[in-house]
Every structure is written in structure tokens, then in C-alpha cells.
Amino acid sequence: MATQRKHFVKDFNPHITCCICKGYLIKPTTVTECLHTFCKSCIVQHFEDSNDCPRCGNQVHETNPLEMLRLDNTLEEIIFKLVPGLREQELHREAEFWKKNKPQENGEENPKSENPKDAEDGDENQEDKDYHRSDPQIAICLDCLRNNGQSGDNIVKGLMKKFIRCSTRVTVGTIKKFLSLKLKLPSSYELDVLCNGEIMGKDHTMEFIYMTRWRLRGENVINFYFFVTCAYLYLEISPALPAIYSF
């Protein structure tokens, strides 16, 4: 019978720590050019000043190294299972960060309720029916482009209301389901989402796409393409657009 060998968490540290911040990998993100992995925030900040990999020094991309980044969700789950309490600690830190940095509408603070009991009840109801509205929000604009009489043109009529406001955690898969329902697409029709000519995976979040796939930051509009058989849907994301639908 083979003997079992025990390992300590520190035995795996070279594989689950970030060489930039020296801590455990948070939202591990891999550079596809050299397959080195770092914390998402660490590598994004590094690429603001350099196009080279911080571990091996190789040039990742001549102009936009963020295009070469991929989230590693499998490694993230492994790290959370290896390190006790890390998941809960990170969720708490993230919640505290957004609690302190959440922007208020028109620069005003949230009005306080005169009745403490009403405030408590309101907080409970808000927690029950949050639907991720407390997350950082991003606005997107959906517009339909035709493809000169192809089969999809007879099905895709475009949306009556093009502007959508959603959480930055919303995935491409959720957007595809939303479009399929609103456009009443037959089950035989499939949606693909493209950005910069690259098909986006269904697990990609709006935040990840915004940070890694778009060359210009700030108020510049992000352009996506939705491919429905032979028709195209054109998606724009702007951090300041109004909202009609909410997830």
C-alpha cells in the first residue's frame, strides 16, 4: 500500500504567490505569451508602466499587453481550497473597499432615514432584493447591425431600448441569455460575442473585458460585436451612459 505524504501550504507557495506583491494570488491572471501568473490588480498596474513580463522580462506586447491576459478561475479555486479563510477574507476586503469608494449620485450622500426602524427594515429588504445593484455598475448600449439580407436579418429586429446598466460582474453568458430572451431567438440560433475581433468566453465579466480587451481607458466607448448566425449586434460600453434595464 502506497504511503501518504503530508504537505504544508508553504510547500505550494512558489506556485500560488504573486512575485509582485509577494502575497497569495488574488484573481490569478496569466500572461499568455510566457504563461506566468500574477494577481490581476498587480499585473494590470505593472502594464501601465511597462510592456515586459515582471518575472521573465520578455516583451508581452508592443503596444497593448493587456490583450495577452487571461483569468485563471481554476487556479483561483485551488488557492481558496489550499489557504484556509482566504476566500472569506478577500470577499470582506472587497466589500469594505466598495463600501468606502462607492460613488453617490450627483455627489450627494445617501439620505438618512428619520425612523431607525424603517432604516433597519429597508436594509433587510435591500439585502434580500439586491440583485447585485450594490456592485460597481457599468452602462452598455446594444445596437443591431445588418449583414445584407442573410438569414439572421429576418430574426434580429434590434432592441426597442438599447441602453442597459448592469453590474461589472455580469458575464458574457448572462448578456447572451438577455439578448436571446429580448430578441426571442429560436433555440437553433447562437450568439457569439466579439471584442477586437476576438470571441469572448461566456465566463468573461464586463470588468475583465473592460480592463483587458479595450485599448483606451476612461470615458472612451468600448465596442463589442454580437454574432447571431449571419447577423451582427453591435455593443458599446460607456461608464457614463444612462440605464433602461437593470440586472
XYZ file of C-alpha atoms in Angstrom:
247
model
C 0.000 0.000 0.000
C 1.403 3.364 -1.002
C 2.270 5.646 1.877
C 0.564 9.014 2.088
C 2.727 12.101 2.310
C 1.535 15.240 4.033
C 2.265 18.650 2.570
C 2.153 22.063 4.182
C 0.665 25.079 2.448
C 4.131 26.648 2.373
C 5.267 23.806 0.101
C 2.986 25.219 -2.612
C 3.842 28.883 -2.065
C 6.095 29.176 -5.154
C 3.090 28.203 -7.288
C 0.335 30.204 -5.576
C 2.020 33.504 -4.690
C 2.481 36.648 -6.772
C 6.082 37.743 -7.369
C 4.964 41.389 -7.490
C 3.137 41.789 -4.166
C 4.572 38.620 -2.512
C 1.087 37.624 -1.350
C -1.280 34.848 -2.386
C -2.632 35.193 -5.914
C -5.922 37.122 -5.916
C -7.887 36.774 -9.147
C -4.882 34.982 -10.715
C -4.264 36.251 -14.231
C -1.895 34.550 -16.670
C 0.192 36.181 -19.385
C -0.476 34.015 -22.446
C 2.861 34.920 -24.019
C 5.005 33.335 -21.275
C 2.380 31.645 -19.022
C 3.487 33.453 -15.861
C 0.684 34.228 -13.409
C 0.140 37.247 -11.166
C -2.615 38.944 -9.181
C -4.955 40.691 -11.592
C -4.544 44.116 -9.994
C -0.754 43.707 -9.751
C -0.188 42.834 -13.409
C -2.632 45.464 -14.699
C -0.842 48.166 -12.703
C 2.548 46.857 -13.880
C 1.495 47.058 -17.541
C 0.582 50.723 -17.091
C 4.335 51.447 -16.944
C 5.906 48.526 -18.810
C 5.160 46.064 -21.622
C 7.501 43.403 -20.219
C 6.667 40.415 -18.019
C 7.817 41.205 -14.450
C 9.062 37.639 -13.952
C 10.961 36.770 -17.146
C 11.420 40.220 -18.676
C 10.125 39.206 -22.109
C 8.064 41.728 -24.045
C 4.406 40.712 -23.810
C 3.006 43.036 -26.482
C 4.410 46.023 -28.347
C 1.513 48.380 -27.657
C -1.181 46.739 -25.501
C -0.002 43.930 -23.180
C -3.441 43.801 -21.517
C -4.662 41.896 -24.585
C -2.464 38.970 -23.546
C -4.034 38.448 -20.101
C -6.380 35.602 -19.165
C -8.093 34.950 -15.835
C -7.352 31.520 -14.338
C -10.524 30.599 -12.436
C -9.327 27.032 -11.837
C -6.168 28.194 -10.075
C -8.230 30.643 -8.028
C -10.430 27.821 -6.721
C -7.348 25.703 -5.911
C -5.790 28.562 -3.927
C -9.003 29.195 -1.991
C -9.140 25.498 -1.067
C -5.461 25.376 -0.079
C -5.420 28.520 2.077
C -7.989 28.455 4.917
C -10.068 31.620 5.240
C -8.572 33.347 2.193
C -11.847 33.436 0.235
C -13.804 34.954 3.131
C -11.015 37.431 3.845
C -10.873 38.606 0.236
C -14.669 38.928 -0.051
C -14.685 41.025 3.124
C -11.860 43.261 1.847
C -13.633 43.750 -1.478
C -16.928 44.602 0.225
C -15.181 47.118 2.505
C -13.405 48.712 -0.453
C -16.582 49.289 -2.437
C -18.409 50.424 0.690
C -15.835 53.188 1.160
C -15.412 54.051 -2.524
C -18.947 53.654 -3.866
C -19.786 56.854 -5.796
C -23.016 58.632 -4.883
C -25.380 60.130 -7.455
C -24.752 63.854 -8.063
C -22.004 63.711 -5.447
C -24.538 63.597 -2.605
C -24.570 61.229 0.313
C -27.420 58.796 0.774
C -30.276 60.441 2.714
C -30.669 59.102 6.249
C -33.994 57.724 7.367
C -35.684 59.631 10.182
C -37.031 56.410 11.674
C -34.263 53.952 12.731
C -36.691 51.032 12.498
C -37.583 51.965 8.910
C -33.892 52.155 8.097
C -33.288 48.665 9.509
C -36.256 47.240 7.603
C -35.070 48.946 4.456
C -31.587 47.459 4.840
C -33.042 43.972 5.265
C -35.239 44.334 2.183
C -32.329 45.722 0.205
C -30.160 42.738 1.136
C -32.935 40.345 0.113
C -33.542 42.082 -3.231
C -30.126 43.472 -4.075
C -29.652 41.703 -7.438
C -26.018 42.948 -7.446
C -27.133 46.592 -7.626
C -24.626 47.367 -4.863
C -21.822 46.208 -7.177
C -19.883 48.699 -9.314
C -22.105 49.449 -12.314
C -21.309 49.819 -15.992
C -23.620 51.018 -18.762
C -23.787 49.341 -22.165
C -25.536 50.190 -25.408
C -26.830 47.432 -27.677
C -27.315 48.203 -31.347
C -28.060 45.873 -34.250
C -26.049 45.821 -37.474
C -27.425 44.070 -40.535
C -25.500 41.825 -42.893
C -27.261 42.435 -46.223
C -30.137 40.003 -46.179
C -28.535 36.994 -44.520
C -30.713 34.528 -42.633
C -30.275 36.211 -39.262
C -31.618 39.544 -40.568
C -35.179 38.212 -40.640
C -34.933 37.184 -36.985
C -32.966 40.001 -35.362
C -35.007 43.223 -35.285
C -32.930 45.072 -32.702
C -33.925 46.241 -29.230
C -36.549 48.894 -28.541
C -34.453 50.143 -25.611
C -30.755 49.950 -26.306
C -29.222 51.152 -23.053
C -28.561 48.694 -20.220
C -26.992 49.243 -16.822
C -25.543 46.186 -15.119
C -23.003 45.021 -12.570
C -19.374 44.812 -13.657
C -19.606 41.159 -12.546
C -22.142 40.351 -15.265
C -20.710 37.756 -17.628
C -20.897 37.448 -21.380
C -23.079 34.377 -20.846
C -25.651 36.492 -18.991
C -25.629 39.122 -21.757
C -26.187 36.380 -24.347
C -29.163 34.997 -22.390
C -30.595 38.503 -22.035
C -30.346 39.136 -25.784
C -31.819 35.750 -26.649
C -34.853 36.480 -24.467
C -35.354 40.050 -25.667
C -34.914 39.160 -29.343
C -36.908 35.909 -28.963
C -34.272 33.966 -30.860
C -35.067 30.356 -31.809
C -33.040 27.738 -29.976
C -31.247 26.915 -33.236
C -29.660 30.389 -33.277
C -26.463 31.005 -31.336
C -24.835 34.193 -30.092
C -21.104 34.900 -30.092
C -19.574 37.996 -28.527
C -16.512 39.557 -30.130
C -14.193 42.323 -28.977
C -11.289 43.498 -31.127
C -12.040 40.565 -33.431
C -11.690 38.004 -30.607
C -14.567 35.820 -29.413
C -15.214 36.404 -25.721
C -15.706 33.432 -23.414
C -19.047 33.078 -21.648
C -17.352 33.452 -18.249
C -15.708 36.787 -19.093
C -17.092 39.579 -16.899
C -17.705 43.139 -18.070
C -14.982 44.306 -15.683
C -12.437 41.854 -17.092
C -13.242 42.797 -20.693
C -13.085 46.491 -19.862
C -9.694 46.112 -18.175
C -8.015 43.688 -20.557
C -9.567 43.961 -24.010
C -10.020 47.646 -24.625
C -7.021 49.757 -25.528
C -8.385 53.085 -24.369
C -9.472 53.712 -20.788
C -11.661 56.362 -19.148
C -14.778 57.629 -20.902
C -13.996 56.120 -24.305
C -16.668 53.749 -25.609
C -15.866 50.032 -25.763
C -17.014 48.320 -28.960
C -18.267 44.720 -28.993
C -19.911 42.647 -31.716
C -22.636 40.079 -31.150
C -22.804 37.483 -33.905
C -26.208 35.871 -34.469
C -25.844 33.300 -37.246
C -25.407 35.772 -40.147
C -26.431 38.954 -38.350
C -24.360 41.213 -36.155
C -25.251 43.052 -32.981
C -23.062 45.982 -32.028
C -22.435 46.611 -28.332
C -20.969 49.753 -26.804
C -19.938 50.158 -23.188
C -19.566 53.559 -21.592
C -19.119 54.227 -17.872
C -21.415 57.249 -18.026
C -24.398 56.183 -20.175
C -27.973 56.180 -18.747
C -29.710 52.933 -17.912
C -33.024 51.466 -19.020
C -32.814 47.817 -17.964
C -31.120 46.605 -14.795
C -29.934 43.098 -13.990
